[in-house]
PDB file of C-alpha atoms and ligand atoms in Angstrom:
ATOM      1  CA  VAL A   1     114.340  83.660 106.333  1.00 35.00           C
ATOM      2  CA  VAL A   2     111.359  85.998 106.177  1.00 43.00           C
ATOM      3  CA  VAL A   3     109.022  85.419 109.117  1.00 42.00           C
ATOM      4  CA  GLU A   4     105.751  85.239 107.242  1.00 52.00           C
ATOM      5  CA  ARG A   5     103.452  85.586 110.225  1.00 64.00           C
ATOM      6  CA  ASP A   6     104.886  88.945 111.289  1.00 88.00           C
ATOM      7  CA  ALA A   7     103.732  92.272 109.958  1.00 91.00           C
ATOM      8  CA  SER A   8     106.346  94.192 107.964  1.00 91.00           C
ATOM      9  CA  ARG A   9     108.612  96.349 110.111  1.00 93.00           C
ATOM     10  CA  THR A  10     110.061  98.202 107.150  1.00 94.00           C
ATOM     11  CA  ALA A  11     106.512  99.393 106.405  1.00 97.00           C
ATOM     12  CA  VAL A  12     106.516 101.058 109.832  1.00 97.00           C
ATOM     13  CA  VAL A  13     109.918 102.674 109.256  1.00 96.00           C
ATOM     14  CA  VAL A  14     108.830 104.232 105.954  1.00 97.00           C
ATOM     15  CA  GLY A  15     105.581 105.350 107.613  1.00 98.00           C
ATOM     16  CA  GLN A  16     107.718 107.021 110.289  1.00 98.00           C
ATOM     17  CA  GLY A  17     109.753 108.622 107.486  1.00 98.00           C
ATOM     18  CA  ARG A  18     106.608 110.145 105.963  1.00 98.00           C
ATOM     19  CA  ALA A  19     105.469 111.387 109.371  1.00 98.00           C
ATOM     20  CA  VAL A  20     108.882 113.038 109.810  1.00 98.00           C
ATOM     21  CA  ALA A  21     108.759 114.666 106.367  1.00 98.00           C
ATOM     22  CA  HIS A  22     105.175 115.939 106.636  1.00 98.00           C
ATOM     23  CA  GLU A  23     105.178 119.777 106.631  1.00 97.00           C
ATOM     24  CA  ARG A  24     108.967 119.769 107.121  1.00 97.00           C
ATOM     25  CA  LEU A  25     110.501 118.564 103.843  1.00 98.00           C
ATOM     26  CA  ALA A  26     109.580 119.649 100.295  1.00 97.00           C
ATOM     27  CA  VAL A  27     106.811 121.773 101.834  1.00 97.00           C
ATOM     28  CA  GLY A  28     104.108 122.616  99.310  1.00 97.00           C
ATOM     29  CA  ARG A  29     104.905 119.514  97.206  1.00 97.00           C
ATOM     30  CA  PHE A  30     105.027 116.710  99.769  1.00 98.00           C
ATOM     31  CA  SER A  31     102.339 116.155 102.359  1.00 97.00           C
ATOM     32  CA  ASP A  32     101.102 113.063 104.176  1.00 98.00           C
ATOM     33  CA  PRO A  33      98.653 113.927 106.939  1.00 97.00           C
ATOM     34  CA  THR A  34      97.756 110.216 107.333  1.00 97.00           C
ATOM     35  CA  ALA A  35     101.246 108.991 108.281  1.00 98.00           C
ATOM     36  CA  MET A  36     101.351 109.966 111.971  1.00 97.00           C
ATOM     37  CA  GLY A  37      97.851 108.596 112.606  1.00 97.00           C
ATOM     38  CA  MET A  38      98.865 105.130 111.381  1.00 97.00           C
ATOM     39  CA  LEU A  39     101.717 104.862 113.901  1.00 98.00           C
ATOM     40  CA  ARG A  40     101.371 103.394 117.367  1.00 97.00           C
ATOM     41  CA  ASP A  41     102.275 105.526 120.395  1.00 97.00           C
ATOM     42  CA  ASP A  42     105.701 103.932 120.911  1.00 96.00           C
ATOM     43  CA  GLU A  43     106.514 104.385 117.193  1.00 97.00           C
ATOM     44  CA  ARG A  44     105.695 108.095 117.371  1.00 98.00           C
ATOM     45  CA  VAL A  45     108.272 108.895 120.043  1.00 97.00           C
ATOM     46  CA  VAL A  46     111.244 108.814 117.670  1.00 97.00           C
ATOM     47  CA  VAL A  47     109.259 110.699 114.991  1.00 98.00           C
ATOM     48  CA  GLU A  48     108.537 113.513 117.397  1.00 98.00           C
ATOM     49  CA  ARG A  49     112.197 113.668 118.408  1.00 98.00           C
ATOM     50  CA  VAL A  50     113.307 113.954 114.786  1.00 98.00           C
ATOM     51  CA  ARG A  51     110.675 116.600 114.059  1.00 98.00           C
ATOM     52  CA  ALA A  52     111.901 118.571 117.053  1.00 98.00           C
ATOM     53  CA  ALA A  53     115.566 118.047 115.959  1.00 97.00           C
ATOM     54  CA  ALA A  54     116.250 116.697 119.465  1.00 97.00           C
ATOM     55  CA  PRO A  55     118.554 113.647 119.229  1.00 96.00           C
ATOM     56  CA  PRO A  56     118.405 111.316 122.237  1.00 95.00           C
ATOM     57  CA  ALA A  57     121.425 110.878 124.509  1.00 94.00           C
ATOM     58  CA  GLY A  58     121.811 107.074 124.447  1.00 92.00           C
ATOM     59  CA  TRP A  59     123.455 105.688 121.326  1.00 91.00           C
ATOM     60  CA  ARG A  60     120.911 102.891 120.944  1.00 90.00           C
ATOM     61  CA  ASP A  61     118.060 105.382 120.693  1.00 92.00           C
ATOM     62  CA  ARG A  62     120.302 107.550 118.540  1.00 95.00           C
ATOM     63  CA  MET A  63     120.470 104.719 116.002  1.00 94.00           C
ATOM     64  CA  ASP A  64     116.674 104.654 115.619  1.00 94.00           C
ATOM     65  CA  PHE A  65     116.683 108.446 115.427  1.00 96.00           C
ATOM     66  CA  GLU A  66     119.193 108.493 112.555  1.00 95.00           C
ATOM     67  CA  LEU A  67     117.394 105.726 110.655  1.00 95.00           C
ATOM     68  CA  VAL A  68     114.037 107.509 110.822  1.00 97.00           C
ATOM     69  CA  ARG A  69     115.582 110.904 110.033  1.00 96.00           C
ATOM     70  CA  ALA A  70     117.308 109.484 106.949  1.00 96.00           C
ATOM     71  CA  CYS A  71     114.128 107.745 105.913  1.00 96.00           C
ATOM     72  CA  GLY A  72     112.201 111.051 105.949  1.00 97.00           C
ATOM     73  CA  GLU A  73     114.595 112.465 103.406  1.00 97.00           C
ATOM     74  CA  VAL A  74     114.072 109.497 101.088  1.00 97.00           C
ATOM     75  CA  MET A  75     110.292 109.442 101.473  1.00 98.00           C
ATOM     76  CA  ALA A  76     109.620 113.035 100.391  1.00 98.00           C
ATOM     77  CA  PRO A  77     111.004 112.771  96.804  1.00 98.00           C
ATOM     78  CA  ARG A  78     109.829 109.154  96.423  1.00 98.00           C
ATOM     79  CA  THR A  79     106.243 110.022  97.366  1.00 98.00           C
ATOM     80  CA  VAL A  80     106.113 113.174  95.227  1.00 98.00           C
ATOM     81  CA  ALA A  81     107.371 111.333  92.115  1.00 98.00           C
ATOM     82  CA  ILE A  82     104.822 108.554  92.546  1.00 98.00           C
ATOM     83  CA  ASP A  83     101.899 110.863  93.395  1.00 98.00           C
ATOM     84  CA  ASP A  84     102.647 112.956  90.276  1.00 98.00           C
ATOM     85  CA  ALA A  85     102.678 109.818  88.114  1.00 98.00           C
ATOM     86  CA  VAL A  86      99.327 108.708  89.564  1.00 98.00           C
ATOM     87  CA  ARG A  87      97.768 112.147  88.990  1.00 96.00           C
ATOM     88  CA  ASP A  88      98.809 112.709  85.412  1.00 94.00           C
ATOM     89  CA  ARG A  89      97.272 109.464  84.133  1.00 92.00           C
ATOM     90  CA  PRO A  90      93.858 109.144  85.780  1.00 93.00           C
ATOM     91  CA  ASN A  91      92.724 105.513  85.567  1.00 97.00           C
ATOM     92  CA  ALA A  92      89.580 104.237  87.278  1.00 98.00           C
ATOM     93  CA  GLN A  93      91.487 101.534  89.190  1.00 98.00           C
ATOM     94  CA  VAL A  94      94.702 101.735  91.181  1.00 98.00           C
ATOM     95  CA  VAL A  95      96.482  98.668  92.543  1.00 98.00           C
ATOM     96  CA  ILE A  96      99.058  99.267  95.289  1.00 98.00           C
ATOM     97  CA  LEU A  97     101.435  96.302  95.448  1.00 98.00           C
ATOM     98  CA  GLY A  98     103.019  95.717  98.876  1.00 97.00           C
ATOM     99  CA  ALA A  99     100.940  98.607 100.229  1.00 98.00           C
ATOM    100  CA  GLY A 100     102.273  98.634 103.813  1.00 98.00           C
ATOM    101  CA  LEU A 101     101.070 101.808 105.519  1.00 98.00           C
ATOM    102  CA  ASP A 102     100.507 103.661 102.210  1.00 98.00           C
ATOM    103  CA  GLY A 103      98.058 106.503 102.913  1.00 98.00           C
ATOM    104  CA  ARG A 104      97.122 107.415  99.317  1.00 98.00           C
ATOM    105  CA  ALA A 105      93.582 106.026  99.467  1.00 98.00           C
ATOM    106  CA  TRP A 106      93.021 108.159 102.586  1.00 98.00           C
ATOM    107  CA  ARG A 107      94.690 111.365 101.441  1.00 98.00           C
ATOM    108  CA  MET A 108      94.632 111.823  97.627  1.00 98.00           C
ATOM    109  CA  ALA A 109      91.540 113.769  96.585  1.00 97.00           C
ATOM    110  CA  GLU A 110      92.305 112.782  92.962  1.00 97.00           C
ATOM    111  CA  LEU A 111      91.267 109.214  93.857  1.00 98.00           C
ATOM    112  CA  ALA A 112      87.661 110.212  94.671  1.00 98.00           C
ATOM    113  CA  ASP A 113      86.335 108.278  91.637  1.00 98.00           C
ATOM    114  CA  VAL A 114      88.938 105.553  91.770  1.00 98.00           C
ATOM    115  CA  VAL A 115      88.686 102.016  93.132  1.00 98.00           C
ATOM    116  CA  VAL A 116      91.874 101.176  95.066  1.00 98.00           C
ATOM    117  CA  TYR A 117      93.134  97.623  95.624  1.00 98.00           C
ATOM    118  CA  GLU A 118      95.760  97.239  98.329  1.00 98.00           C
ATOM    119  CA  VAL A 119      97.836  94.072  97.901  1.00 98.00           C
ATOM    120  CA  ASP A 120     100.121  92.881 100.698  1.00 97.00           C
ATOM    121  CA  ARG A 121     101.250  89.864 102.697  1.00 96.00           C
ATOM    122  CA  PRO A 122      98.338  88.818 104.951  1.00 96.00           C
ATOM    123  CA  ALA A 123     100.093  89.695 108.260  1.00 96.00           C
ATOM    124  CA  SER A 124     101.139  93.165 107.055  1.00 96.00           C
ATOM    125  CA  GLN A 125      97.671  93.790 105.681  1.00 97.00           C
ATOM    126  CA  GLN A 126      95.923  92.838 108.905  1.00 96.00           C
ATOM    127  CA  ASP A 127      98.255  95.160 110.802  1.00 97.00           C
ATOM    128  CA  LYS A 128      97.408  98.011 108.390  1.00 97.00           C
ATOM    129  CA  ARG A 129      93.679  97.389 108.815  1.00 97.00           C
ATOM    130  CA  ASP A 130      94.027  97.538 112.601  1.00 97.00           C
ATOM    131  CA  ARG A 131      95.920 100.815 112.331  1.00 97.00           C
ATOM    132  CA  VAL A 132      93.491 102.432 109.880  1.00 97.00           C
ATOM    133  CA  GLY A 133      90.543 101.552 112.107  1.00 92.00           C
ATOM    134  CA  ASP A 134      87.469 103.459 110.958  1.00 89.00           C
ATOM    135  CA  LEU A 135      89.342 106.264 109.172  1.00 93.00           C
ATOM    136  CA  ARG A 136      87.285 106.892 106.037  1.00 96.00           C
ATOM    137  CA  PRO A 137      89.103 106.659 102.702  1.00 98.00           C
ATOM    138  CA  VAL A 138      88.809 109.550 100.206  1.00 98.00           C
ATOM    139  CA  ALA A 139      89.076 107.031  97.351  1.00 98.00           C
ATOM    140  CA  LYS A 140      85.784 105.683  95.973  1.00 98.00           C
ATOM    141  CA  SER A 141      86.517 102.368  97.706  1.00 98.00           C
ATOM    142  CA  VAL A 142      89.442 100.360  99.088  1.00 98.00           C
ATOM    143  CA  HIS A 143      89.699  96.586  98.721  1.00 98.00           C
ATOM    144  CA  PHE A 144      92.264  94.618 100.728  1.00 97.00           C
ATOM    145  CA  VAL A 145      93.755  91.756  98.741  1.00 97.00           C
ATOM    146  CA  PRO A 146      96.075  89.392 100.668  1.00 96.00           C
ATOM    147  CA  VAL A 147      98.834  88.089  98.373  1.00 95.00           C
ATOM    148  CA  ASN A 148     102.360  86.868  98.920  1.00 92.00           C
ATOM    149  CA  PHE A 149     104.298  87.611  95.700  1.00 87.00           C
ATOM    150  CA  GLY A 150     106.059  84.514  94.489  1.00 81.00           C
ATOM    151  CA  LYS A 151     103.592  82.203  96.286  1.00 86.00           C
ATOM    152  CA  ASP A 152     100.018  83.303  95.663  1.00 90.00           C
ATOM    153  CA  ASP A 153      98.308  83.931  92.374  1.00 92.00           C
ATOM    154  CA  LEU A 154      97.890  87.689  91.956  1.00 94.00           C
ATOM    155  CA  ALA A 155      95.540  87.338  88.966  1.00 95.00           C
ATOM    156  CA  SER A 156      92.864  85.209  90.602  1.00 96.00           C
ATOM    157  CA  THR A 157      92.892  87.007  93.962  1.00 97.00           C
ATOM    158  CA  LEU A 158      92.686  90.429  92.320  1.00 98.00           C
ATOM    159  CA  ALA A 159      89.891  89.260  89.998  1.00 98.00           C
ATOM    160  CA  ALA A 160      87.977  87.840  92.975  1.00 98.00           C
ATOM    161  CA  ALA A 161      88.261  91.251  94.656  1.00 98.00           C
ATOM    162  CA  GLY A 162      86.705  92.913  91.578  1.00 98.00           C
ATOM    163  CA  HIS A 163      89.699  94.102  89.542  1.00 98.00           C
ATOM    164  CA  ASP A 164      88.867  94.400  85.835  1.00 98.00           C
ATOM    165  CA  ALA A 165      91.813  93.392  83.647  1.00 98.00           C
ATOM    166  CA  HIS A 166      90.025  94.758  80.551  1.00 98.00           C
ATOM    167  CA  SER A 167      90.126  98.378  81.674  1.00 98.00           C
ATOM    168  CA  PRO A 168      93.317 100.346  82.380  1.00 98.00           C
ATOM    169  CA  THR A 169      94.986 100.140  85.781  1.00 98.00           C
ATOM    170  CA  THR A 170      97.568 102.297  87.502  1.00 98.00           C
ATOM    171  CA  TRP A 171      99.960 100.057  89.442  1.00 98.00           C
ATOM    172  CA  ILE A 172     102.047 101.438  92.302  1.00 98.00           C
ATOM    173  CA  TRP A 173     105.000  99.301  93.384  1.00 98.00           C
ATOM    174  CA  GLU A 174     106.864 101.320  95.981  1.00 98.00           C
ATOM    175  CA  GLY A 175     109.569 100.088  98.344  1.00 97.00           C
ATOM    176  CA  VAL A 176     108.936  96.408  97.617  1.00 96.00           C
ATOM    177  CA  VAL A 177     111.192  95.304  94.731  1.00 97.00           C
ATOM    178  CA  PRO A 178     114.379  95.262  96.880  1.00 95.00           C
ATOM    179  CA  TYR A 179     112.784  92.653  99.181  1.00 94.00           C
ATOM    180  CA  LEU A 180     112.012  90.248  96.336  1.00 94.00           C
ATOM    181  CA  THR A 181     114.390  87.996  94.422  1.00 94.00           C
ATOM    182  CA  ARG A 182     115.033  88.803  90.755  1.00 95.00           C
ATOM    183  CA  ARG A 183     112.864  85.847  89.864  1.00 94.00           C
ATOM    184  CA  GLN A 184     109.950  87.006  92.046  1.00 93.00           C
ATOM    185  CA  VAL A 185     110.226  90.495  90.537  1.00 96.00           C
ATOM    186  CA  ALA A 186     110.238  89.154  86.964  1.00 95.00           C
ATOM    187  CA  THR A 187     107.303  86.813  87.648  1.00 93.00           C
ATOM    188  CA  THR A 188     105.277  89.605  89.236  1.00 94.00           C
ATOM    189  CA  VAL A 189     106.014  91.992  86.357  1.00 96.00           C
ATOM    190  CA  ARG A 190     104.812  89.358  83.884  1.00 95.00           C
ATOM    191  CA  MET A 191     101.593  88.946  85.882  1.00 95.00           C
ATOM    192  CA  ILE A 192     101.101  92.716  86.017  1.00 97.00           C
ATOM    193  CA  GLY A 193     101.582  92.805  82.234  1.00 97.00           C
ATOM    194  CA  ASP A 194      98.931  90.128  81.730  1.00 97.00           C
ATOM    195  CA  LEU A 195      96.444  92.117  83.847  1.00 98.00           C
ATOM    196  CA  SER A 196      97.120  95.468  82.164  1.00 98.00           C
ATOM    197  CA  ALA A 197      94.787  96.763  79.458  1.00 98.00           C
ATOM    198  CA  PRO A 198      96.185  99.409  77.046  1.00 98.00           C
ATOM    199  CA  GLY A 199      96.445 102.741  78.893  1.00 97.00           C
ATOM    200  CA  SER A 200      97.721 101.072  82.047  1.00 98.00           C
ATOM    201  CA  ARG A 201     100.614 102.627  83.925  1.00 98.00           C
ATOM    202  CA  LEU A 202     103.163 100.984  86.202  1.00 98.00           C
ATOM    203  CA  VAL A 203     105.037 103.199  88.660  1.00 98.00           C
ATOM    204  CA  VAL A 204     107.898 101.236  90.164  1.00 98.00           C
ATOM    205  CA  ASN A 205     110.412 102.242  92.802  1.00 98.00           C
ATOM    206  CA  TYR A 206     113.544 100.093  92.975  1.00 97.00           C
ATOM    207  CA  GLN A 207     117.158 100.190  94.093  1.00 96.00           C
ATOM    208  CA  ALA A 208     120.007 100.508  91.630  1.00 96.00           C
ATOM    209  CA  PRO A 209     123.148  98.553  92.599  1.00 93.00           C
ATOM    210  CA  ALA A 210     125.267 100.625  94.989  1.00 84.00           C
ATOM    211  CA  PHE A 211     128.081  99.427  97.176  1.00 66.00           C
ATOM    212  CA  THR A 212     127.481 102.261  99.644  1.00 59.00           C
ATOM    213  CA  ALA A 213     123.806 101.364 100.156  1.00 58.00           C
ATOM    214  CA  ALA A 214     124.738  97.713 100.804  1.00 61.00           C
ATOM    215  CA  ALA A 215     127.493  98.796 103.195  1.00 60.00           C
ATOM    216  CA  GLY A 216     125.032 101.072 105.010  1.00 63.00           C
ATOM    217  CA  ARG A 217     122.660  98.178 105.590  1.00 63.00           C
ATOM    218  CA  LEU A 218     125.465  95.956 106.844  1.00 61.00           C
ATOM    219  CA  ALA A 219     126.550  98.677 109.267  1.00 64.00           C
ATOM    220  CA  MET A 220     122.969  99.081 110.477  1.00 65.00           C
ATOM    221  CA  ARG A 221     122.728  95.340 111.178  1.00 64.00           C
ATOM    222  CA  ALA A 222     126.085  95.278 112.943  1.00 62.00           C
ATOM    223  CA  PHE A 223     125.071  98.203 115.153  1.00 60.00           C
ATOM    224  CA  ALA A 224     121.772  96.512 115.957  1.00 63.00           C
ATOM    225  CA  THR A 225     123.569  93.335 116.995  1.00 61.00           C
ATOM    226  CA  ILE A 226     125.911  95.251 119.250  1.00 59.00           C
ATOM    227  CA  ALA A 227     122.976  97.154 120.704  1.00 60.00           C
ATOM    228  CA  ARG A 228     121.159  93.807 121.158  1.00 57.00           C
ATOM    229  CA  ARG A 229     118.246  95.056 119.170  1.00 63.00           C
ATOM    230  CA  VAL A 230     116.539  93.493 116.234  1.00 58.00           C
ATOM    231  CA  SER A 231     117.286  95.684 113.256  1.00 62.00           C
ATOM    232  CA  PRO A 232     114.076  96.729 111.488  1.00 63.00           C
ATOM    233  CA  LEU A 233     115.769  95.495 108.319  1.00 58.00           C
ATOM    234  CA  SER A 234     116.759  92.037 109.562  1.00 58.00           C
ATOM    235  CA  GLY A 235     113.570  90.144 108.673  1.00 64.00           C
ATOM    236  CA  GLU A 236     113.386  91.799 105.262  1.00 68.00           C
ATOM    237  CA  PRO A 237     116.838  91.566 103.687  1.00 74.00           C
ATOM    238  CA  ASN A 238     117.687  93.210 100.359  1.00 83.00           C
ATOM    239  CA  ARG A 239     117.325  90.636  97.614  1.00 89.00           C
ATOM    240  CA  SER A 240     117.512  92.457  94.294  1.00 94.00           C
ATOM    241  CA  SER A 241     118.800  95.625  92.711  1.00 96.00           C
ATOM    242  CA  TRP A 242     118.405  96.656  89.073  1.00 97.00           C
ATOM    243  CA  THR A 243     120.192  99.029  86.770  1.00 97.00           C
ATOM    244  CA  PRO A 244     117.704 101.388  85.061  1.00 97.00           C
ATOM    245  CA  ARG A 245     118.513  99.602  81.793  1.00 97.00           C
ATOM    246  CA  ALA A 246     117.825  96.100  83.193  1.00 97.00           C
ATOM    247  CA  MET A 247     114.565  97.353  84.732  1.00 98.00           C
ATOM    248  CA  ALA A 248     113.481  98.954  81.413  1.00 98.00           C
ATOM    249  CA  GLN A 249     114.276  95.741  79.511  1.00 98.00           C
ATOM    250  CA  MET A 250     112.278  93.606  81.920  1.00 97.00           C
ATOM    251  CA  LEU A 251     109.318  96.004  81.765  1.00 98.00           C
ATOM    252  CA  ASP A 252     109.571  96.029  77.987  1.00 98.00           C
ATOM    253  CA  ARG A 253     109.285  92.227  77.872  1.00 96.00           C
ATOM    254  CA  ALA A 254     106.022  92.544  79.841  1.00 96.00           C
ATOM    255  CA  GLY A 255     104.662  95.103  77.343  1.00 97.00           C
ATOM    256  CA  PHE A 256     105.513  98.322  79.229  1.00 98.00           C
ATOM    257  CA  SER A 257     107.610 101.220  77.859  1.00 98.00           C
ATOM    258  CA  VAL A 258     109.444 103.413  80.348  1.00 98.00           C
ATOM    259  CA  ILE A 259     108.403 107.023  79.721  1.00 98.00           C
ATOM    260  CA  ARG A 260     110.228 108.562  82.680  1.00 97.00           C
ATOM    261  CA  GLY A 261     112.985 107.317  84.959  1.00 98.00           C
ATOM    262  CA  ARG A 262     114.778 109.339  87.604  1.00 97.00           C
ATOM    263  CA  ASP A 263     116.741 108.793  90.776  1.00 98.00           C
ATOM    264  CA  LEU A 264     115.589 110.290  94.070  1.00 98.00           C
ATOM    265  CA  PHE A 265     118.582 112.623  94.262  1.00 97.00           C
ATOM    266  CA  THR A 266     117.494 114.300  91.010  1.00 98.00           C
ATOM    267  CA  ILE A 267     113.910 114.550  92.237  1.00 98.00           C
ATOM    268  CA  ALA A 268     115.042 115.993  95.593  1.00 98.00           C
ATOM    269  CA  GLY A 269     117.018 118.611  93.613  1.00 97.00           C
ATOM    270  CA  GLU A 270     113.909 119.533  91.624  1.00 97.00           C
ATOM    271  CA  LEU A 271     112.117 119.964  94.948  1.00 98.00           C
ATOM    272  CA  SER A 272     114.950 122.241  96.169  1.00 97.00           C
ATOM    273  CA  MET A 273     115.522 119.928  99.130  1.00 97.00           C
ATOM    274  CA  ASP A 274     118.626 120.364 101.218  1.00 94.00           C
ATOM    275  CA  VAL A 275     119.845 116.744 101.299  1.00 95.00           C
ATOM    276  CA  HIS A 276     122.194 114.832 103.597  1.00 92.00           C
ATOM    277  CA  GLN A 277     121.642 111.309 102.260  1.00 88.00           C
ATOM    278  CA  SER A 278     122.893 111.865  98.724  1.00 93.00           C
ATOM    279  CA  ARG A 279     124.224 108.283  98.385  1.00 90.00           C
ATOM    280  CA  SER A 280     121.014 106.495  99.274  1.00 89.00           C
ATOM    281  CA  LEU A 281     119.007 109.023  97.260  1.00 96.00           C
ATOM    282  CA  ARG A 282     121.153 108.356  94.181  1.00 95.00           C
ATOM    283  CA  SER A 283     120.537 104.603  94.335  1.00 95.00           C
ATOM    284  CA  GLY A 284     116.747 104.899  94.779  1.00 97.00           C
ATOM    285  CA  CYS A 285     114.926 105.106  91.440  1.00 98.00           C
ATOM    286  CA  VAL A 286     111.374 105.660  90.238  1.00 98.00           C
ATOM    287  CA  ALA A 287     110.380 104.488  86.753  1.00 98.00           C
ATOM    288  CA  VAL A 288     107.051 105.322  85.126  1.00 98.00           C
ATOM    289  CA  ALA A 289     106.070 102.850  82.412  1.00 98.00           C
ATOM    290  CA  GLU A 290     103.075 102.673  80.097  1.00 98.00           C
ATOM    291  CA  ARG A 291     101.249  99.983  78.252  1.00 96.00           C
ATOM    292  CA  LEU A 292     100.323 101.322  74.845  1.00 90.00           C
TER     293      LEU A 292
HETATM  294  C1  LIG B 301     109.139  98.891 102.911  1.00 65.67           C
HETATM  295  S1  LIG B 301     107.475  98.330 102.928  1.00 65.67           S
HETATM  296  C2  LIG B 301     106.799  99.459 101.735  1.00 65.67           C
HETATM  297  C3  LIG B 301     105.350  99.709 101.964  1.00 65.67           C
HETATM  298  C4  LIG B 301     104.720 100.761 101.068  1.00 65.67           C
HETATM  299  N1  LIG B 301     104.697 100.366  99.682  1.00 65.67           N
HETATM  300  C5  LIG B 301     105.403 102.091 101.242  1.00 65.67           C
HETATM  301  O1  LIG B 301     106.210 102.464 100.392  1.00 65.67           O
HETATM  302  O2  LIG B 301     105.149 102.726 102.252  1.00 65.67           O
HETATM  303  C6  LIG B 301     107.522  96.787 102.069  1.00 65.67           C
HETATM  304  C7  LIG B 301     106.168  96.161 101.870  1.00 65.67           C
HETATM  305  O3  LIG B 301     106.294  95.061 100.952  1.00 65.67           O
HETATM  306  C8  LIG B 301     105.528  93.992 101.431  1.00 65.67           C
HETATM  307  N2  LIG B 301     106.123  92.743 100.921  1.00 65.67           N
HETATM  308  C9  LIG B 301     107.402  92.328 101.062  1.00 65.67           C
HETATM  309  N3  LIG B 301     107.554  91.105 100.511  1.00 65.67           N
HETATM  310  C10 LIG B 301     106.340  90.755 100.010  1.00 65.67           C
HETATM  311  C11 LIG B 301     105.840  89.603  99.346  1.00 65.67           C
HETATM  312  N4  LIG B 301     106.619  88.554  99.076  1.00 65.67           N
HETATM  313  N5  LIG B 301     104.529  89.597  98.967  1.00 65.67           N
HETATM  314  C12 LIG B 301     103.722  90.652  99.245  1.00 65.67           C
HETATM  315  N6  LIG B 301     104.135  91.772  99.869  1.00 65.67           N
HETATM  316  C13 LIG B 301     105.423  91.814 100.261  1.00 65.67           C
HETATM  317  C14 LIG B 301     105.624  94.092 102.948  1.00 65.67           C
HETATM  318  O4  LIG B 301     104.578  93.388 103.605  1.00 65.67           O
HETATM  319  C15 LIG B 301     105.549  95.615 103.144  1.00 65.67           C
HETATM  320  O5  LIG B 301     104.225  96.055 103.284  1.00 65.67           O
END
């Protein structure tokens, strides 16, 4: 059962992954100077250890170290693929679905004339706002829109925040689909379709079915139980995976055509990254779809 009142912990882990990757992985193509600043002091300790390649002695701390290290390797190609897709179709509004600690509105100069809407569960969003503090966005403006996919109505809350469904939108849906049921994903895609004028773009990151990824998560939970720690993944279990074909068909039904689809392993190769997590990189996918 997802504890609705708590802020997302997976959002912190991926933020730690970006802070690990910054100026260390895919240098020249990946950069996220906002990531470290959004972490709390205790969350930075493990990041600094990974950056210094100094694994801790105790095996409990070693578990956190390995999780964050692995996450850095996933975040670099994932971020680059999504940033590129946002840059090469400039739309005046960007909606980030399940924004977590996404730093784009604070770091992407290309968003200077763009209105950004950050959609997230209320608890996660409040946590993000506390972390951002008075850091000034580089985007034209940022609007926080509290929505729980599957429960709240995305259309009316976005409209109330100022989103214009009659002009094109770029939608970013990164690291969220796995936490939603197939039904919640399909419902949200339909809603996105209804709010997308021609010229809109949907950039979606999802997991393809992979036994090894599922086994990895089970192992992580088992280790956490033995270590008497709450796994960062325990409140946000994996609920859906999609083959690229099933994802393309669902997007097609909502009026989007996939123009580019790649897995993170391929993207990491294009970035000449030296990878250790080839299995989890192969099951992570980014699709770029357009509404004609
Ligand atoms: C792994 S984090 C990814 C955050 C961010 N997109 C990134 O890639 O850094 C998952 C995010 O999805 C959000 N999320 C999960 N289930 C959700 C739901 N039912 N409705 C709205 N947001 C949800 C969480 O609050 C969290 O911010």
